[in-house]
Amino acid sequence: MPTDPDPRPVVAAVDESGSSRDAALWAADLAADWSAPLHLLHVPEGDPQDPPRPAPDWLAELADGARRSGADPVTTEVQPGEVVPTVAGRAVGARMVVLGSYGRGAAAGMLAGSVALGVAGRVACPIAVVRGSASQLPPPRSGPVVVGVDDSPAGSAAVAFAADLAESLGTELLAVHAWTDVVVDPEGVPVRRRESPTELAAEAEEVLDRRLQPVLAAQRRSSVVRRLVEGTPLQVLLDAGRSARVLVVGTRGRTGFTGILTGSTSTALIGFAPCPVIVVHPRATNGERTGETVSGEVSA
C-alpha cells in the first residue's frame, strides 16, 4: 500500500550478478511501496578519487526494470573505490541500504555478510541483504515479516521497524523470541544459567510481551503473531525464515537475537538465511529520518 512520499532514497549496491538484479528489483518494489527514490550504486575497483563513470548498459537496463516495477525516481551511479566505505557514504540520509548475496556459492555468501556487517557498523539506516532460499532463486514474495525480539534498545528498534514494514507490505508480523539456558558472558565465554527452565521461559515471555506492547497498542491493520521458542537464536531465526518474506534483526544486543550479530554467526544469518535479512540499528526505525554515520562495530 503506497505511503506518503519520502525524500530519503533506498540505496541498492549492485553488480552484474543475477542475485544483484534480484536485490535491485526487491529494492524497487520497496521504494515504490514507500514512495521513495531508488538509487542504484555500482562500486567497481578503482581509486576512490576517480570521478564517477558512465553507467554501463547492464546498469541502465537494471534501472529500466526498476522503473517498470513502480520505483520513481530511479537514479544510477558508478563510483570506483572500496565497497564498504563507498556504500556507507551513500547511506547517509538513506532510508535503507540494499545488498545482494553476490555471485554463487559459500564465498559469495561470506562476502555479502562481511559487506553488510561492515556497512552496518558505519551507518544508522537499516541494511538489507536480499537472497532466496537457494542459489539463483529469487527472494520470496509472500509470507510474514519475521522479527527477532530481544531485550535491548536494538531489539526495540527492530520490532518497531518490522511492525511498520509489515503494515506497509500488508502482511503478518511474526515476533519470535528464543530462550536457552546458555548465554555468552562479557568475555565471550558461554556459561550456563542457574535458573530453571520454567523460570527462563517465564522471563522470555515477559520480554516478548513488553517488546510487543507498543505494537499491539497501536492497533495496526496487520495481524501480530507471537512465538516463544527454546533453542539458539540463530537456529530459531533460520527455521522461521523458511516461511518468511523477510527477517528483521537488530544490532548491538546482549541477549536473544541481537546479540548474535558478531563474527561467523552473523555472517551465517546474513549470508545464508532462506530469505532477505534486514539489520536495524537502534537509532533507525521506519519513522526516523537518520542522516548520520555511526562508529564502532556490530557487536553484542
GROMACS .gro file of N, CA and C in nm, residues 43-48 79-82:
model
   30
   43VAL      N    1   2.998  -0.010  -0.744
   43VAL     CA    2   3.130   0.029  -0.695
   43VAL      C    3   3.235  -0.065  -0.754
   44PRO      N    4   3.288  -0.034  -0.873
   44PRO     CA    5   3.395  -0.117  -0.929
   44PRO      C    6   3.527  -0.086  -0.862
   45GLU      N    7   3.624  -0.174  -0.878
   45GLU     CA    8   3.756  -0.149  -0.823
   45GLU      C    9   3.816  -0.025  -0.889
   46GLY      N   10   3.889   0.053  -0.812
   46GLY     CA   11   3.950   0.174  -0.865
   46GLY      C   12   3.983   0.271  -0.755
   47ASP      N   13   4.041   0.382  -0.793
   47ASP     CA   14   4.079   0.486  -0.699
   47ASP      C   15   3.955   0.564  -0.657
   48PRO      N   16   3.928   0.572  -0.526
   48PRO     CA   17   3.810   0.648  -0.481
   48PRO      C   18   3.812   0.794  -0.524
   79GLN      N   19   3.077   0.459  -0.906
   79GLN     CA   20   3.184   0.526  -0.835
   79GLN      C   21   3.294   0.426  -0.799
   80PRO      N   22   3.413   0.436  -0.861
   80PRO     CA   23   3.522   0.345  -0.825
   80PRO      C   24   3.561   0.363  -0.678
   81GLY      N   25   3.613   0.253  -0.619
   81GLY     CA   26   3.658   0.262  -0.481
   81GLY      C   27   3.638   0.132  -0.407
   82GLU      N   28   3.642   0.138  -0.275
   82GLU     CA   29   3.617   0.022  -0.190
   82GLU      C   30   3.468   0.017  -0.157
   0.00000   0.00000   0.00000
